[in-house]
Short mmCIF file of C-alpha atoms in Angstrom, two decimals:
data_model
loop_
_atom_site.label_atom_id
_atom_site.label_comp_id
_atom_site.label_asym_id
_atom_site.label_seq_id
_atom_site.Cartn_x
_atom_site.Cartn_y
_atom_site.Cartn_z
CA ASP A 1 198.76 -3.37 208.03
CA THR A 2 195.95 -3.06 210.57
CA GLY A 3 194.74 0.37 209.49
CA VAL A 4 191.69 1.33 207.45
CA SER A 5 191.94 0.12 203.87
CA GLN A 6 190.01 1.18 200.79
CA ASP A 7 189.67 -0.35 197.38
CA PRO A 8 190.19 0.67 194.67
CA ARG A 9 192.58 3.56 195.23
CA HIS A 10 191.71 5.09 191.90
CA LYS A 11 188.67 4.72 189.63
CA ILE A 12 188.07 6.32 186.28
CA THR A 13 184.62 5.88 184.81
CA LYS A 14 182.40 7.33 182.14
CA ARG A 15 179.39 9.45 183.01
CA GLY A 16 176.32 7.34 183.56
CA GLN A 17 178.17 4.25 184.80
CA ASN A 18 177.78 2.77 188.27
CA VAL A 19 180.75 2.44 190.62
CA THR A 20 181.24 0.70 193.95
CA PHE A 21 183.93 1.34 196.54
CA ARG A 22 184.88 -0.83 199.47
CA CYS A 23 186.17 0.09 202.92
CA ASP A 24 187.63 -2.28 205.49
CA PRO A 25 187.78 -0.60 208.90
CA ILE A 26 190.09 -1.35 211.80
CA SER A 27 188.80 -4.68 213.04
CA GLU A 28 187.65 -3.72 216.55
CA HIS A 29 186.01 -0.46 215.45
CA ASN A 30 182.22 -0.47 215.45
CA ARG A 31 181.71 2.89 213.74
CA LEU A 32 182.38 3.51 210.07
CA TYR A 33 182.12 6.82 208.24
CA TRP A 34 182.12 7.89 204.59
CA TYR A 35 183.28 11.35 203.49
CA ARG A 36 183.73 13.11 200.18
CA GLN A 37 186.60 15.52 199.61
CA THR A 38 187.13 17.82 196.65
CA LEU A 39 190.37 19.57 195.82
CA GLY A 40 191.33 22.27 198.30
CA GLN A 41 188.48 21.47 200.67
CA GLY A 42 188.13 19.53 203.89
CA PRO A 43 186.21 16.26 203.95
CA GLU A 44 182.40 16.49 203.83
CA PHE A 45 180.39 13.99 205.83
CA LEU A 46 178.22 11.59 203.82
CA THR A 47 177.03 8.88 206.18
CA TYR A 48 177.99 6.71 209.13
CA PHE A 49 177.26 3.27 210.53
CA GLN A 50 177.32 1.89 214.01
CA ASN A 51 177.82 -1.83 213.48
CA GLU A 52 175.46 -2.67 210.60
CA ALA A 53 172.99 0.15 211.27
CA GLN A 54 173.19 3.27 209.10
CA LEU A 55 172.47 5.98 211.65
CA GLU A 56 172.87 9.21 209.73
CA LYS A 57 172.93 10.39 206.15
CA SER A 58 173.93 13.82 204.90
CA ARG A 59 171.79 15.78 202.47
CA LEU A 60 174.81 15.42 200.16
CA LEU A 61 173.92 11.75 199.82
CA SER A 62 171.51 11.89 196.90
CA ASP A 63 169.30 9.02 195.76
CA ARG A 64 172.09 7.89 193.46
CA PHE A 65 174.30 7.10 196.45
CA SER A 66 173.83 4.07 198.66
CA ALA A 67 176.01 2.66 201.41
CA GLU A 68 175.84 -0.68 203.16
CA ARG A 69 177.60 -2.43 205.98
CA PRO A 70 175.84 -5.79 205.95
CA LYS A 71 177.76 -7.64 208.65
CA GLY A 72 179.02 -4.70 210.63
CA SER A 73 182.52 -5.12 209.24
CA PHE A 74 183.40 -3.84 205.75
CA SER A 75 181.26 -1.28 203.97
CA THR A 76 180.50 -0.46 200.36
CA LEU A 77 179.55 2.86 198.81
CA GLU A 78 177.80 2.69 195.45
CA ILE A 79 177.19 5.59 193.12
CA GLN A 80 174.69 4.99 190.36
CA ARG A 81 174.54 6.93 187.08
CA THR A 82 177.71 8.84 187.88
CA GLU A 83 177.95 12.52 186.99
CA GLN A 84 181.04 14.64 186.46
CA GLY A 85 180.28 16.42 189.73
CA ASP A 86 180.82 13.14 191.56
CA SER A 87 184.54 13.36 190.82
CA ALA A 88 186.22 13.57 194.22
CA MET A 89 188.20 11.65 196.80
CA TYR A 90 185.97 9.33 198.83
CA LEU A 91 187.35 8.76 202.31
CA CYS A 92 186.38 6.12 204.81
CA ALA A 93 187.10 6.35 208.52
CA SER A 94 186.45 4.12 211.49
CA SER A 95 186.31 4.59 215.24
CA GLN A 96 185.30 2.97 218.47
CA THR A 97 182.39 4.19 220.53
CA GLU A 98 184.29 5.97 223.26
CA ALA A 99 185.15 9.41 224.52
CA TYR A 100 186.39 11.73 221.80
CA ASN A 101 185.62 9.10 219.16
CA GLU A 102 188.90 9.49 217.27
CA GLN A 103 188.40 8.60 213.64
CA PHE A 104 191.13 6.85 211.71
CA PHE A 105 191.04 7.49 207.99
CA GLY A 106 191.79 5.23 205.08
CA PRO A 107 193.86 6.34 202.07
CA GLY A 108 190.76 7.18 200.04
CA THR A 109 189.42 6.27 196.62
CA ARG A 110 189.99 8.90 193.93
CA LEU A 111 187.04 8.90 191.51
CA THR A 112 187.26 10.60 188.13
CA VAL A 113 184.10 10.76 186.03
CA LEU A 114 184.76 11.57 182.38
CA LYS B 1 179.54 30.07 206.03
CA ASN B 2 181.84 27.32 207.25
CA GLN B 3 181.88 26.98 211.01
CA VAL B 4 185.61 26.28 210.92
CA GLU B 5 187.79 28.82 209.14
CA GLN B 6 191.49 28.26 208.56
CA SER B 7 194.19 30.69 207.53
CA PRO B 8 196.24 31.09 205.54
CA GLN B 9 194.81 29.06 202.69
CA SER B 10 198.33 28.20 201.59
CA LEU B 11 201.83 28.84 202.85
CA ILE B 12 205.33 28.37 201.49
CA ILE B 13 208.32 28.30 203.85
CA LEU B 14 211.95 27.30 203.68
CA GLU B 15 213.18 24.12 205.29
CA GLY B 16 214.21 24.67 208.88
CA LYS B 17 211.88 27.64 209.44
CA ASN B 18 208.97 27.73 211.86
CA CYS B 19 205.37 28.48 210.94
CA THR B 20 201.99 28.90 212.59
CA LEU B 21 198.62 27.95 211.14
CA GLN B 22 195.38 29.44 212.43
CA CYS B 23 191.92 28.03 213.02
CA ASN B 24 188.88 30.06 214.11
CA TYR B 25 185.59 28.33 214.78
CA THR B 26 182.00 29.13 215.66
CA VAL B 27 180.96 25.55 216.41
CA SER B 28 178.90 25.32 219.58
CA PRO B 29 178.73 23.50 221.86
CA PHE B 30 182.37 22.45 221.96
CA SER B 31 183.69 19.00 222.77
CA ASN B 32 187.15 18.84 221.25
CA LEU B 33 189.41 20.18 218.52
CA ARG B 34 191.78 18.15 216.40
CA TRP B 35 194.49 18.95 213.93
CA TYR B 36 195.00 16.48 211.10
CA LYS B 37 197.84 16.24 208.57
CA GLN B 38 196.87 15.09 205.10
CA ASP B 39 199.54 14.19 202.58
CA THR B 40 198.58 14.54 198.92
CA GLY B 41 196.45 11.61 197.81
CA ARG B 42 196.21 10.15 201.32
CA GLY B 43 193.71 10.18 204.15
CA PRO B 44 194.09 12.60 207.09
CA VAL B 45 196.18 11.50 210.07
CA SER B 46 195.53 12.89 213.54
CA LEU B 47 198.27 15.07 215.05
CA THR B 48 196.68 16.40 218.25
CA ILE B 49 193.38 16.49 220.07
CA MET B 50 192.42 19.03 222.72
CA THR B 51 189.41 19.30 224.97
CA PHE B 52 187.92 22.40 226.54
CA SER B 53 190.25 22.35 229.52
CA GLU B 54 193.47 21.98 227.54
CA ASN B 55 195.20 24.99 226.05
CA THR B 56 198.28 23.37 224.57
CA LYS B 57 199.27 19.96 223.26
CA SER B 58 202.52 18.89 221.63
CA ASN B 59 203.38 16.05 219.27
CA GLY B 60 207.05 16.20 218.40
CA ARG B 61 207.67 19.35 216.38
CA TYR B 62 203.95 20.13 216.28
CA THR B 63 202.40 22.23 219.05
CA ALA B 64 198.71 23.06 219.08
CA THR B 65 197.13 25.75 221.21
CA LEU B 66 193.49 26.34 222.05
CA ASP B 67 191.69 29.40 223.39
CA ALA B 68 188.16 28.19 223.98
CA ASP B 69 187.03 31.67 225.06
CA THR B 70 187.94 33.31 221.76
CA LYS B 71 187.33 30.05 219.82
CA GLN B 72 190.75 30.09 218.25
CA SER B 73 193.39 27.43 217.78
CA SER B 74 196.83 27.44 216.24
CA LEU B 75 199.25 24.79 215.06
CA HIS B 76 202.92 25.69 215.34
CA ILE B 77 205.48 23.70 213.40
CA THR B 78 209.08 24.01 214.55
CA ALA B 79 212.17 23.47 212.41
CA SER B 80 210.14 22.46 209.35
CA GLN B 81 211.17 19.52 207.20
CA LEU B 82 210.39 18.72 203.58
CA SER B 83 208.10 15.94 204.80
CA ASP B 84 205.92 18.53 206.55
CA SER B 85 204.59 19.55 203.13
CA ALA B 86 200.91 18.63 203.37
CA SER B 87 197.47 20.03 204.10
CA TYR B 88 196.71 20.68 207.76
CA ILE B 89 193.05 20.41 208.65
CA CYS B 90 191.41 21.76 211.80
CA VAL B 91 188.41 19.74 212.98
CA VAL B 92 186.02 20.87 215.71
CA SER B 93 183.52 18.51 217.31
CA PRO B 94 180.39 19.69 219.13
CA ASP B 95 179.91 16.16 220.45
CA ASN B 96 181.52 12.75 220.21
CA ASN B 97 179.76 11.92 216.97
CA ASP B 98 180.07 15.03 214.82
CA MET B 99 183.17 16.50 213.19
CA ARG B 100 183.22 19.88 211.46
CA PHE B 101 186.15 20.19 209.08
CA GLY B 102 187.99 23.29 207.99
CA ALA B 103 189.13 23.60 204.40
CA GLY B 104 192.74 23.17 205.44
CA THR B 105 195.99 25.07 205.00
CA ARG B 106 198.25 23.82 202.24
CA LEU B 107 201.86 23.98 203.50
CA THR B 108 204.81 23.67 201.14
CA VAL B 109 208.30 23.38 202.61
CA LYS B 110 211.05 24.17 200.12
CA PRO B 111 214.74 23.25 200.40
#
């Protein structure tokens, strides 16, 4: 499968714990995006990378959230001291730098904070 | 207020029937508009993309229309199938790097 992959698909954690998610984009794509989606809503932009550079971060990305893409390939999203409000689907997408910049989404990581 | 509004919020139809989903937007400037299909527990998958100069685009049983003057788009599904049950998300981009998502319409197709 040459699409965007995410790991894990599901994560259940206790409030206050740290969690880390991984995203592997489509190999030739140089842009990588993270989104958060809650039930019944569309995805909300969190941050994006062009190669290894993090170019934009949403105000939704509090100090407890950090994302990296160290070699311009896979990316990780870490949430420290999780809160119940962090429970959501975390989606990753990738794209090439071209006209219309179509983003291809991964299957998401469903986070539940107890 | 969301810059991309979709209606209805949810819809139930019988298998084989047609339906039309609406998207109104205030995003400006305008680069392109996409419709995505999102199955439960999965990431969105692109169905169509339209630029300013296009007013209709088809993908199998899915036909999207765009009126850039009134800032309205619709997604028409013909001869619905059970597998069409999903959320349909309208996404408007003011430029090549920014995507504004609607909340989606939840479609349920019943046998």
